[in-house]
XYZ file of C-alpha atoms in Angstrom:
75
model
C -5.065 -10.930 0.283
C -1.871 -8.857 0.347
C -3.457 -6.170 -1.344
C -5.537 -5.635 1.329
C -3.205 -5.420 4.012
C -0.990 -3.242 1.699
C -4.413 -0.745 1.484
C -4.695 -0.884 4.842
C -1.168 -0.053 5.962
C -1.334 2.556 3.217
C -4.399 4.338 5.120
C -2.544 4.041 8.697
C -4.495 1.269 10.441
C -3.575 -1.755 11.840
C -5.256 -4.970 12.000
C -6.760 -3.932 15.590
C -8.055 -0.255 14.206
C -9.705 -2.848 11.572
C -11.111 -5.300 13.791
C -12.588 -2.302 15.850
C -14.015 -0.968 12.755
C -15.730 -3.739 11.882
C -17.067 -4.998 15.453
C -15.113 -8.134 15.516
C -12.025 -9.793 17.426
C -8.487 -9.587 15.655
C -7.992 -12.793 15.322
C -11.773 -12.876 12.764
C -10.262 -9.504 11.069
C -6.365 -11.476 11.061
C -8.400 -13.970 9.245
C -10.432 -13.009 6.832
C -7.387 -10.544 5.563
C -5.362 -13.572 5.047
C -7.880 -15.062 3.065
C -9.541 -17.789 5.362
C -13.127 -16.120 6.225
C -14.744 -14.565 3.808
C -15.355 -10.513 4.688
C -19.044 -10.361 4.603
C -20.483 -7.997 2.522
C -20.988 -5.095 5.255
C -17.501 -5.511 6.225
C -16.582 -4.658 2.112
C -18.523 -1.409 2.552
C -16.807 -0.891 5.262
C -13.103 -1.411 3.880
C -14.443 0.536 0.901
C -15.303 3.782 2.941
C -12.221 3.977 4.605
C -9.884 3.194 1.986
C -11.402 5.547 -0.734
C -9.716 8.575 0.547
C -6.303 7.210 -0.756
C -7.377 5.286 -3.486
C -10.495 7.244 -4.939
C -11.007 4.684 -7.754
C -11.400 2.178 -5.225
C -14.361 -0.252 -6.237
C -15.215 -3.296 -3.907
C -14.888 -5.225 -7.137
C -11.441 -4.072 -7.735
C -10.444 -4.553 -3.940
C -11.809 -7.994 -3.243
C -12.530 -9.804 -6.915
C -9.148 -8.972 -8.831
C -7.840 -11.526 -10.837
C -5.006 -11.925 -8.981
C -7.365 -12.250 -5.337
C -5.846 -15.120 -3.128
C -8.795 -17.761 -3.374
C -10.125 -18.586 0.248
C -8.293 -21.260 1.862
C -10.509 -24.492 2.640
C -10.633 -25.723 6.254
């Protein structure tokens, strides 16, 4: 899930401002951007909204389904 911590750096938050956002501790936001948890589908919304200011073109499709996603880790 590097692109997603590359779209968040590139909108100025860290992985705290996310885990705020979102209503959850850092170490749930630390792993569902590493690819462990899966976001759940509020929480794509939520990326969604605050990304699309920098990248208008933005889908949730395109930010967590592209072919090159990291599959979720088992365990």
């Amino acid at each position: 899930m590097c692109e997603l911590a590359n779209m968040r750096k590139a909108i100025g938050y860290t992985q705290t401002d996310m885990a705020k956002e979102f209503g959850i501790s850092l170490q749930a936001y630390y792993r569902k951007e590493k690819g462990y948890t899966p976001f759940t589908d509020s929480e794509k919304v939520i990326f969604k909204n605050l990304v699309i200011k920098v990248f208008p073109s933005a889908t949730i499709d395109s930010i967590f389904f592209a072919e090159n996603a990291k599959k979720y880790k088992e365990g």
